[in-house]
PDB file of C-alpha atoms in Angstrom:
ATOM      1  CA  ILE A   1     -20.064  -6.139  -6.955  1.00 62.00           C
ATOM      2  CA  ASN A   2     -18.269  -3.796  -4.104  1.00 83.00           C
ATOM      3  CA  ASP A   3     -16.074  -5.447  -1.663  1.00 95.00           C
ATOM      4  CA  THR A   4     -14.980  -2.102  -0.259  1.00 94.00           C
ATOM      5  CA  SER A   5     -17.410  -1.941   2.739  1.00 95.00           C
ATOM      6  CA  ASP A   6     -16.609  -5.752   3.725  1.00 96.00           C
ATOM      7  CA  LEU A   7     -12.926  -5.058   3.255  1.00 97.00           C
ATOM      8  CA  GLN A   8     -12.552  -1.839   5.639  1.00 97.00           C
ATOM      9  CA  ALA A   9     -14.989  -3.979   8.263  1.00 97.00           C
ATOM     10  CA  ALA A  10     -12.270  -6.756   8.151  1.00 97.00           C
ATOM     11  CA  ILE A  11      -9.520  -4.329   8.701  1.00 97.00           C
ATOM     12  CA  ASN A  12     -11.386  -2.636  11.501  1.00 97.00           C
ATOM     13  CA  ALA A  13     -12.134  -5.382  13.383  1.00 97.00           C
ATOM     14  CA  ALA A  14      -8.902  -7.273  12.869  1.00 97.00           C
ATOM     15  CA  PRO A  15      -6.989  -6.816  16.390  1.00 97.00           C
ATOM     16  CA  ASN A  16      -3.883  -4.760  17.088  1.00 96.00           C
ATOM     17  CA  GLY A  17      -1.270  -6.835  16.321  1.00 95.00           C
ATOM     18  CA  GLY A  18      -3.377  -8.914  14.221  1.00 97.00           C
ATOM     19  CA  SER A  19      -3.362 -10.320  10.728  1.00 97.00           C
ATOM     20  CA  LEU A  20      -5.801 -10.109   7.510  1.00 97.00           C
ATOM     21  CA  VAL A  21      -5.421 -12.500   4.965  1.00 97.00           C
ATOM     22  CA  ILE A  22      -7.307 -11.527   1.660  1.00 96.00           C
ATOM     23  CA  ASP A  23      -8.109 -14.697  -0.793  1.00 93.00           C
ATOM     24  CA  GLY A  24      -9.798 -13.546  -4.039  1.00 92.00           C
ATOM     25  CA  VAL A  25     -10.026 -10.311  -6.102  1.00 94.00           C
ATOM     26  CA  CYS A  26     -11.579  -7.679  -4.172  1.00 95.00           C
ATOM     27  CA  LEU A  27     -13.577  -4.708  -6.217  1.00 93.00           C
ATOM     28  CA  LEU A  28     -13.297  -1.282  -4.229  1.00 93.00           C
ATOM     29  CA  THR A  29     -14.661   2.031  -4.992  1.00 90.00           C
ATOM     30  CA  SER A  30     -13.027   3.946  -2.299  1.00 91.00           C
ATOM     31  CA  THR A  31      -9.893   4.667  -0.402  1.00 92.00           C
ATOM     32  CA  ILE A  32      -9.204   1.587   2.508  1.00 95.00           C
ATOM     33  CA  THR A  33      -7.713   2.968   5.653  1.00 96.00           C
ATOM     34  CA  ILE A  34      -5.906   1.334   8.400  1.00 97.00           C
ATOM     35  CA  ALA A  35      -5.476   3.569  11.184  1.00 94.00           C
ATOM     36  CA  ASP A  36      -4.218   3.375  15.029  1.00 91.00           C
ATOM     37  CA  LYS A  37      -2.898   0.043  14.844  1.00 95.00           C
ATOM     38  CA  THR A  38      -0.086  -2.486  14.269  1.00 94.00           C
ATOM     39  CA  LEU A  39      -1.448  -5.157  11.443  1.00 97.00           C
ATOM     40  CA  VAL A  40      -0.341  -7.743   8.524  1.00 97.00           C
ATOM     41  CA  ILE A  41      -2.236  -7.928   5.750  1.00 98.00           C
ATOM     42  CA  SER A  42      -1.220 -10.568   3.127  1.00 97.00           C
ATOM     43  CA  GLY A  43      -2.869 -12.151   0.123  1.00 97.00           C
ATOM     44  CA  GLN A  44      -2.208 -15.518  -2.040  1.00 96.00           C
ATOM     45  CA  GLY A  45       0.539 -13.599  -4.255  1.00 94.00           C
ATOM     46  CA  LYS A  46       1.996 -10.505  -6.327  1.00 92.00           C
ATOM     47  CA  TYR A  47      -0.055 -11.880  -9.288  1.00 91.00           C
ATOM     48  CA  SER A  48      -3.057 -13.855  -7.547  1.00 93.00           C
ATOM     49  CA  THR A  49      -4.659 -11.315  -5.285  1.00 94.00           C
ATOM     50  CA  PRO A  50      -5.653  -7.913  -6.692  1.00 94.00           C
ATOM     51  CA  LEU A  51      -7.463  -4.871  -4.967  1.00 94.00           C
ATOM     52  CA  ILE A  52      -9.066  -2.966  -7.580  1.00 91.00           C
ATOM     53  CA  TRP A  53     -10.247   0.388  -7.347  1.00 88.00           C
ATOM     54  CA  THR A  54     -13.163   0.596  -9.942  1.00 84.00           C
ATOM     55  CA  VAL A  55     -13.382   4.253 -10.132  1.00 74.00           C
ATOM     56  CA  SER A  56     -10.710   7.135 -10.691  1.00 63.00           C
ATOM     57  CA  ALA A  57     -12.463   9.241  -8.423  1.00 55.00           C
ATOM     58  CA  THR A  58     -10.440   7.414  -5.316  1.00 62.00           C
ATOM     59  CA  SER A  59      -7.580   9.780  -4.690  1.00 74.00           C
ATOM     60  CA  ARG A  60      -5.545   6.888  -2.553  1.00 84.00           C
ATOM     61  CA  GLY A  61      -5.909   3.171  -2.598  1.00 90.00           C
ATOM     62  CA  LEU A  62      -4.485   1.634   0.521  1.00 94.00           C
ATOM     63  CA  VAL A  63      -3.758   3.872   3.247  1.00 94.00           C
ATOM     64  CA  TYR A  64      -2.151   3.299   6.217  1.00 94.00           C
ATOM     65  CA  ALA A  65      -1.690   6.065   8.928  1.00 93.00           C
ATOM     66  CA  ALA A  66      -0.329   5.430  12.254  1.00 91.00           C
ATOM     67  CA  THR A  67      -1.213   7.464  15.185  1.00 88.00           C
ATOM     68  CA  THR A  68       1.975   6.668  17.291  1.00 85.00           C
ATOM     69  CA  VAL A  69       5.432   5.805  16.156  1.00 81.00           C
ATOM     70  CA  ASP A  70       5.836   2.199  17.579  1.00 83.00           C
ATOM     71  CA  GLN A  71       2.738   0.952  15.328  1.00 89.00           C
ATOM     72  CA  THR A  72       3.963  -0.968  12.213  1.00 89.00           C
ATOM     73  CA  PHE A  73       2.470  -2.349   8.966  1.00 94.00           C
ATOM     74  CA  ALA A  74       3.158  -5.337   6.568  1.00 95.00           C
ATOM     75  CA  LEU A  75       1.778  -6.006   3.215  1.00 96.00           C
ATOM     76  CA  ARG A  76       2.414  -8.938   1.343  1.00 97.00           C
ATOM     77  CA  ASP A  77       1.761 -10.649  -1.563  1.00 97.00           C
ATOM     78  CA  LEU A  78      -1.239  -8.378  -3.318  1.00 96.00           C
ATOM     79  CA  GLN A  79      -1.710  -6.241  -6.224  1.00 93.00           C
ATOM     80  CA  LEU A  80      -2.792  -2.558  -5.868  1.00 91.00           C
ATOM     81  CA  VAL A  81      -4.856  -1.685  -9.307  1.00 88.00           C
ATOM     82  CA  THR A  82      -6.517   1.257 -10.665  1.00 83.00           C
ATOM     83  CA  GLN A  83      -9.087   1.485 -13.165  1.00 77.00           C
ATOM     84  CA  GLY A  84      -8.174   5.094 -13.787  1.00 74.00           C
ATOM     85  CA  THR A  85      -5.411   7.901 -13.196  1.00 72.00           C
ATOM     86  CA  THR A  86      -5.562   8.539  -9.754  1.00 69.00           C
ATOM     87  CA  SER A  87      -3.090   9.429  -6.771  1.00 77.00           C
ATOM     88  CA  THR A  88      -1.207   7.349  -4.777  1.00 86.00           C
ATOM     89  CA  GLY A  89      -1.541   3.347  -4.672  1.00 88.00           C
ATOM     90  CA  LEU A  90      -0.133   2.850  -1.328  1.00 91.00           C
ATOM     91  CA  ALA A  91       0.360   5.754   1.400  1.00 90.00           C
ATOM     92  CA  LEU A  92       2.187   5.045   4.498  1.00 89.00           C
ATOM     93  CA  SER A  93       2.553   7.674   7.245  1.00 89.00           C
ATOM     94  CA  TRP A  94       3.649   8.254  10.732  1.00 85.00           C
ATOM     95  CA  PRO A  95       3.180  11.260  13.265  1.00 83.00           C
ATOM     96  CA  SER A  96       6.761  11.810  13.266  1.00 73.00           C
ATOM     97  CA  ALA A  97      10.027  10.206  12.846  1.00 62.00           C
ATOM     98  CA  ALA A  98      10.605   6.921  14.545  1.00 56.00           C
ATOM     99  CA  SER A  99      13.303   5.581  17.143  1.00 56.00           C
ATOM    100  CA  LEU A 100      16.057   3.393  16.058  1.00 55.00           C
ATOM    101  CA  PHE A 101      14.539   0.527  18.031  1.00 52.00           C
ATOM    102  CA  HIS A 102      12.285  -1.363  15.100  1.00 58.00           C
ATOM    103  CA  SER A 103      11.038  -0.982  11.742  1.00 62.00           C
ATOM    104  CA  GLN A 104       8.061   0.612  11.152  1.00 84.00           C
ATOM    105  CA  ALA A 105       7.027  -1.226   7.397  1.00 89.00           C
ATOM    106  CA  GLN A 106       7.558  -3.947   5.553  1.00 91.00           C
ATOM    107  CA  ILE A 107       6.112  -4.268   1.958  1.00 93.00           C
ATOM    108  CA  ASP A 108       6.943  -7.603   0.146  1.00 94.00           C
ATOM    109  CA  ARG A 109       5.938  -9.125  -3.252  1.00 93.00           C
ATOM    110  CA  VAL A 110       3.504  -6.224  -4.320  1.00 93.00           C
ATOM    111  CA  LEU A 111       2.534  -5.183  -7.425  1.00 90.00           C
ATOM    112  CA  VAL A 112       1.087  -1.290  -8.025  1.00 88.00           C
ATOM    113  CA  GLN A 113      -0.297  -0.656 -11.861  1.00 84.00           C
ATOM    114  CA  GLY A 114      -3.252   0.147 -13.680  1.00 78.00           C
ATOM    115  CA  PHE A 115      -6.155  -2.255 -15.057  1.00 78.00           C
ATOM    116  CA  ASN A 116      -5.347  -1.119 -18.506  1.00 73.00           C
ATOM    117  CA  VAL A 117      -1.901  -0.351 -18.904  1.00 62.00           C
ATOM    118  CA  GLY A 118      -2.128   1.390 -21.672  1.00 67.00           C
ATOM    119  CA  ALA A 119      -4.371   4.136 -20.107  1.00 71.00           C
ATOM    120  CA  ASP A 120      -4.657   3.536 -16.419  1.00 73.00           C
ATOM    121  CA  TYR A 121      -2.294   4.342 -13.588  1.00 75.00           C
ATOM    122  CA  TRP A 122      -1.442   5.585 -10.096  1.00 78.00           C
ATOM    123  CA  HIS A 123       0.187   8.814  -9.979  1.00 78.00           C
ATOM    124  CA  THR A 124       2.839   7.353  -7.088  1.00 82.00           C
ATOM    125  CA  GLY A 125       3.099   4.096  -6.694  1.00 84.00           C
ATOM    126  CA  ILE A 126       3.980   4.019  -2.698  1.00 87.00           C
ATOM    127  CA  THR A 127       4.478   7.381  -0.486  1.00 86.00           C
ATOM    128  CA  VAL A 128       6.305   6.979   2.957  1.00 86.00           C
ATOM    129  CA  THR A 129       5.912   9.832   5.170  1.00 85.00           C
ATOM    130  CA  ASN A 130       7.722   9.856   8.387  1.00 83.00           C
ATOM    131  CA  GLY A 131       8.861   6.353   8.194  1.00 80.00           C
ATOM    132  CA  TRP A 132      11.473   4.682   9.899  1.00 79.00           C
ATOM    133  CA  ASP A 133      13.363   1.708   8.457  1.00 80.00           C
ATOM    134  CA  VAL A 134      10.712   1.038   6.050  1.00 85.00           C
ATOM    135  CA  HIS A 135      11.800  -1.991   3.911  1.00 86.00           C
ATOM    136  CA  VAL A 136      10.263  -2.349   0.253  1.00 87.00           C
ATOM    137  CA  ALA A 137      11.343  -5.527  -1.314  1.00 87.00           C
ATOM    138  CA  SER A 138       9.858  -7.297  -4.572  1.00 88.00           C
ATOM    139  CA  VAL A 139       7.721  -4.571  -5.355  1.00 87.00           C
ATOM    140  CA  ASP A 140       6.716  -3.717  -9.159  1.00 85.00           C
ATOM    141  CA  VAL A 141       5.080  -0.155  -9.857  1.00 83.00           C
ATOM    142  CA  ARG A 142       4.034   0.018 -13.260  1.00 77.00           C
ATOM    143  CA  GLY A 143       2.351   2.809 -15.028  1.00 65.00           C
ATOM    144  CA  MET A 144       0.973   3.188 -18.590  1.00 54.00           C
ATOM    145  CA  ASN A 145       2.343   0.577 -21.078  1.00 47.00           C
ATOM    146  CA  GLY A 146       3.167  -1.596 -18.101  1.00 47.00           C
ATOM    147  CA  THR A 147       6.534  -0.454 -17.628  1.00 49.00           C
ATOM    148  CA  TYR A 148       6.691   2.801 -15.920  1.00 50.00           C
ATOM    149  CA  ALA A 149       5.399   4.184 -13.012  1.00 46.00           C
ATOM    150  CA  ALA A 150       3.344   8.034 -14.468  1.00 51.00           C
ATOM    151  CA  ALA A 151       5.038  10.543 -12.347  1.00 58.00           C
ATOM    152  CA  TYR A 152       6.700   8.919  -9.448  1.00 64.00           C
ATOM    153  CA  GLY A 153       7.260   5.367  -8.336  1.00 73.00           C
ATOM    154  CA  TYR A 154       8.184   6.013  -4.700  1.00 70.00           C
ATOM    155  CA  ARG A 155       8.245   8.868  -2.569  1.00 68.00           C
ATOM    156  CA  VAL A 156       9.707   9.477   0.581  1.00 71.00           C
ATOM    157  CA  GLU A 157       8.620  12.377   2.354  1.00 68.00           C
ATOM    158  CA  GLY A 158       8.947  14.204   6.059  1.00 66.00           C
ATOM    159  CA  GLN A 159      11.430  12.852   8.376  1.00 61.00           C
ATOM    160  CA  SER A 160      11.719   9.329   7.086  1.00 61.00           C
ATOM    161  CA  VAL A 161      14.870   7.656   7.945  1.00 61.00           C
ATOM    162  CA  GLY A 162      16.275   4.453   6.710  1.00 62.00           C
ATOM    163  CA  THR A 163      13.611   3.339   4.235  1.00 67.00           C
ATOM    164  CA  THR A 164      15.231   0.809   1.700  1.00 65.00           C
ATOM    165  CA  PHE A 165      13.688  -0.394  -1.897  1.00 66.00           C
ATOM    166  CA  ASP A 166      15.201  -3.427  -3.029  1.00 66.00           C
ATOM    167  CA  HIS A 167      13.363  -4.579  -6.442  1.00 56.00           C
TER     168      HIS A 167
END
Protein backbone atom coordinates (compact mmCIF):
# COMPACT_ATOMS: atom_id res chain seq x y z
CA ILE A 1 0.00 0.00 0.00
CA ASN A 2 1.28 3.46 -0.90
CA ASP A 3 -0.73 6.48 0.26
CA THR A 4 1.77 9.08 -1.01
CA SER A 5 -0.17 10.28 -4.07
CA ASP A 6 -3.52 10.30 -2.22
CA LEU A 7 -2.18 12.36 0.68
CA GLN A 8 -0.33 14.77 -1.63
CA ALA A 9 -3.50 15.19 -3.73
CA ALA A 10 -5.59 15.91 -0.62
CA ILE A 11 -3.08 18.55 0.52
CA ASN A 12 -2.98 20.12 -2.93
CA ALA A 13 -6.80 20.21 -3.10
CA ALA A 14 -7.22 21.74 0.37
CA PRO A 15 -8.16 25.41 0.10
CA ASN A 16 -5.84 28.15 1.27
CA GLY A 17 -6.73 28.73 4.93
CA GLY A 18 -8.36 25.31 5.15
CA SER A 19 -7.74 22.18 7.14
CA LEU A 20 -7.12 18.52 6.49
CA VAL A 21 -7.89 15.73 8.97
CA ILE A 22 -5.99 12.47 8.60
CA ASP A 23 -7.60 9.38 10.09
CA GLY A 24 -5.58 6.18 10.23
CA VAL A 25 -2.17 5.02 9.06
CA CYS A 26 -0.57 6.51 5.92
CA LEU A 27 2.28 4.59 4.27
CA LEU A 28 4.46 6.98 2.27
CA THR A 29 7.39 6.56 -0.10
CA SER A 30 8.46 10.14 -0.77
CA THR A 31 8.41 13.66 0.65
CA ILE A 32 5.00 15.26 1.19
CA THR A 33 5.06 19.00 0.40
CA ILE A 34 2.71 21.79 1.46
CA ALA A 35 3.52 24.90 -0.58
CA ASP A 36 2.08 28.34 -1.15
CA LYS A 37 -0.83 28.12 1.30
CA THR A 38 -2.00 28.45 4.87
CA LEU A 39 -3.10 25.04 6.14
CA VAL A 40 -3.91 23.07 9.30
CA ILE A 41 -3.20 19.32 9.23
CA SER A 42 -4.40 17.22 12.14
CA GLY A 43 -4.71 13.58 13.05
CA GLN A 44 -6.58 11.65 15.73
CA GLY A 45 -3.80 11.71 18.32
CA LYS A 46 -0.06 11.82 18.87
CA TYR A 47 0.03 8.02 19.27
CA SER A 48 -2.92 7.17 16.98
CA THR A 49 -2.22 8.64 13.54
CA PRO A 50 1.14 7.67 12.05
CA LEU A 51 2.53 8.91 8.76
CA ILE A 52 5.13 6.23 8.00
CA TRP A 53 7.84 6.78 5.38
CA THR A 54 8.68 3.24 4.27
CA VAL A 55 11.94 3.88 2.43
CA SER A 56 15.15 5.34 3.74
CA ALA A 57 15.85 7.18 0.48
CA THR A 58 13.35 9.90 1.45
CA SER A 59 15.37 12.99 2.29
CA ARG A 60 12.59 14.75 4.19
CA GLY A 61 9.24 13.59 5.48
CA LEU A 62 6.83 16.51 5.62
CA VAL A 63 7.84 19.88 4.13
CA TYR A 64 6.01 23.18 4.60
CA ALA A 65 7.39 25.76 2.16
CA ALA A 66 5.68 29.14 2.40
CA THR A 67 6.14 31.52 -0.51
CA THR A 68 5.10 34.64 1.44
CA VAL A 69 5.71 35.62 5.06
CA ASP A 70 1.99 35.80 5.89
CA GLN A 71 1.32 32.10 5.22
CA THR A 72 0.87 29.93 8.32
CA PHE A 73 0.87 26.24 9.12
CA ALA A 74 -0.34 24.04 11.95
CA LEU A 75 0.34 20.35 12.56
CA ARG A 76 -1.43 18.54 15.38
CA ASP A 77 -1.95 15.07 16.79
CA LEU A 78 0.26 13.06 14.39
CA GLN A 79 3.31 10.81 14.28
CA LEU A 80 6.06 11.26 11.69
CA VAL A 81 7.80 7.88 11.44
CA THR A 82 10.69 6.74 9.24
CA GLN A 83 11.80 3.21 8.42
CA GLY A 84 15.36 4.26 7.72
CA THR A 85 18.03 6.75 8.69
CA THR A 86 16.79 9.76 6.79
CA SER A 87 17.21 13.51 6.93
CA THR A 88 14.40 15.62 8.47
CA GLY A 89 11.00 14.62 9.80
CA LEU A 90 9.39 18.07 9.50
CA ALA A 91 10.93 21.01 7.63
CA LEU A 92 9.28 24.43 7.91
CA SER A 93 10.48 27.39 5.85
CA TRP A 94 9.52 30.92 4.86
CA PRO A 95 11.25 33.13 2.28
CA SER A 96 12.43 35.61 4.94
CA ALA A 97 11.72 36.56 8.53
CA ALA A 98 8.13 37.72 8.97
CA SER A 99 6.57 40.62 10.78
CA LEU A 100 5.65 40.89 14.43
CA PHE A 101 1.95 40.58 13.72
CA HIS A 102 1.27 36.85 13.75
CA SER A 103 2.57 33.41 14.53
CA GLN A 104 3.69 31.46 11.49
CA ALA A 105 3.35 27.92 12.82
CA GLN A 106 1.89 25.82 15.63
CA ILE A 107 3.20 22.27 16.04
CA ASP A 108 1.26 20.51 18.82
CA ARG A 109 1.14 16.94 20.11
CA VAL A 110 3.43 15.41 17.48
CA LEU A 111 5.75 12.39 17.78
CA VAL A 112 8.79 12.25 15.46
CA GLN A 113 10.60 8.90 15.59
CA GLY A 114 11.99 5.85 13.84
CA PHE A 115 9.79 2.84 13.12
CA ASN A 116 12.25 0.44 14.69
CA VAL A 117 13.61 2.57 17.51
CA GLY A 118 16.70 0.39 17.73
CA ALA A 119 17.84 1.19 14.18
CA ASP A 120 15.72 3.85 12.44
CA TYR A 121 15.78 7.60 13.05
CA TRP A 122 15.35 11.03 11.50
CA HIS A 123 18.70 12.84 11.38
CA THR A 124 16.83 16.02 12.44
CA GLY A 125 13.38 15.97 13.98
CA ILE A 126 12.16 19.48 13.10
CA THR A 127 13.90 22.25 11.15
CA VAL A 128 12.61 25.85 11.14
CA THR A 129 14.09 28.26 8.56
CA ASN A 130 13.20 31.98 8.68
CA GLY A 131 10.23 31.30 10.96
CA TRP A 132 8.68 33.98 13.14
CA ASP A 133 7.01 33.04 16.41
CA VAL A 134 6.85 29.31 15.69
CA HIS A 135 5.41 27.41 18.67
CA VAL A 136 6.35 23.75 19.22
CA ALA A 137 4.51 22.16 22.15
CA SER A 138 4.12 18.58 23.41
CA VAL A 139 6.41 17.26 20.69
CA ASP A 140 8.67 14.24 21.23
CA VAL A 141 11.62 13.60 18.93
CA ARG A 142 13.01 10.10 19.40
CA GLY A 143 15.95 8.50 17.68
CA MET A 144 17.65 5.17 18.14
CA ASN A 145 16.59 3.33 21.28
CA GLY A 146 13.56 5.62 21.45
CA THR A 147 15.26 8.07 23.77
CA TYR A 148 17.15 10.70 21.77
CA ALA A 149 17.36 12.28 18.34
CA ALA A 150 20.29 11.06 16.30
CA ALA A 151 21.94 14.40 15.59
CA TYR A 152 19.47 17.24 16.11
CA GLY A 153 16.08 17.18 17.76
CA TYR A 154 15.32 20.70 16.56
CA ARG A 155 17.21 23.09 14.26
CA VAL A 156 16.43 26.78 13.91
CA GLU A 157 18.10 28.42 10.93
CA GLY A 158 18.16 31.66 8.96
CA GLN A 159 16.35 34.68 10.35
CA SER A 160 14.08 32.70 12.70
CA VAL A 161 12.88 34.79 15.63
CA GLY A 162 10.67 33.96 18.60
CA THR A 163 10.57 30.20 18.07
CA THR A 164 9.61 28.40 21.29
CA PHE A 165 9.84 24.76 22.28
CA ASP A 166 7.71 23.46 25.13
CA HIS A 167 7.94 19.73 25.65
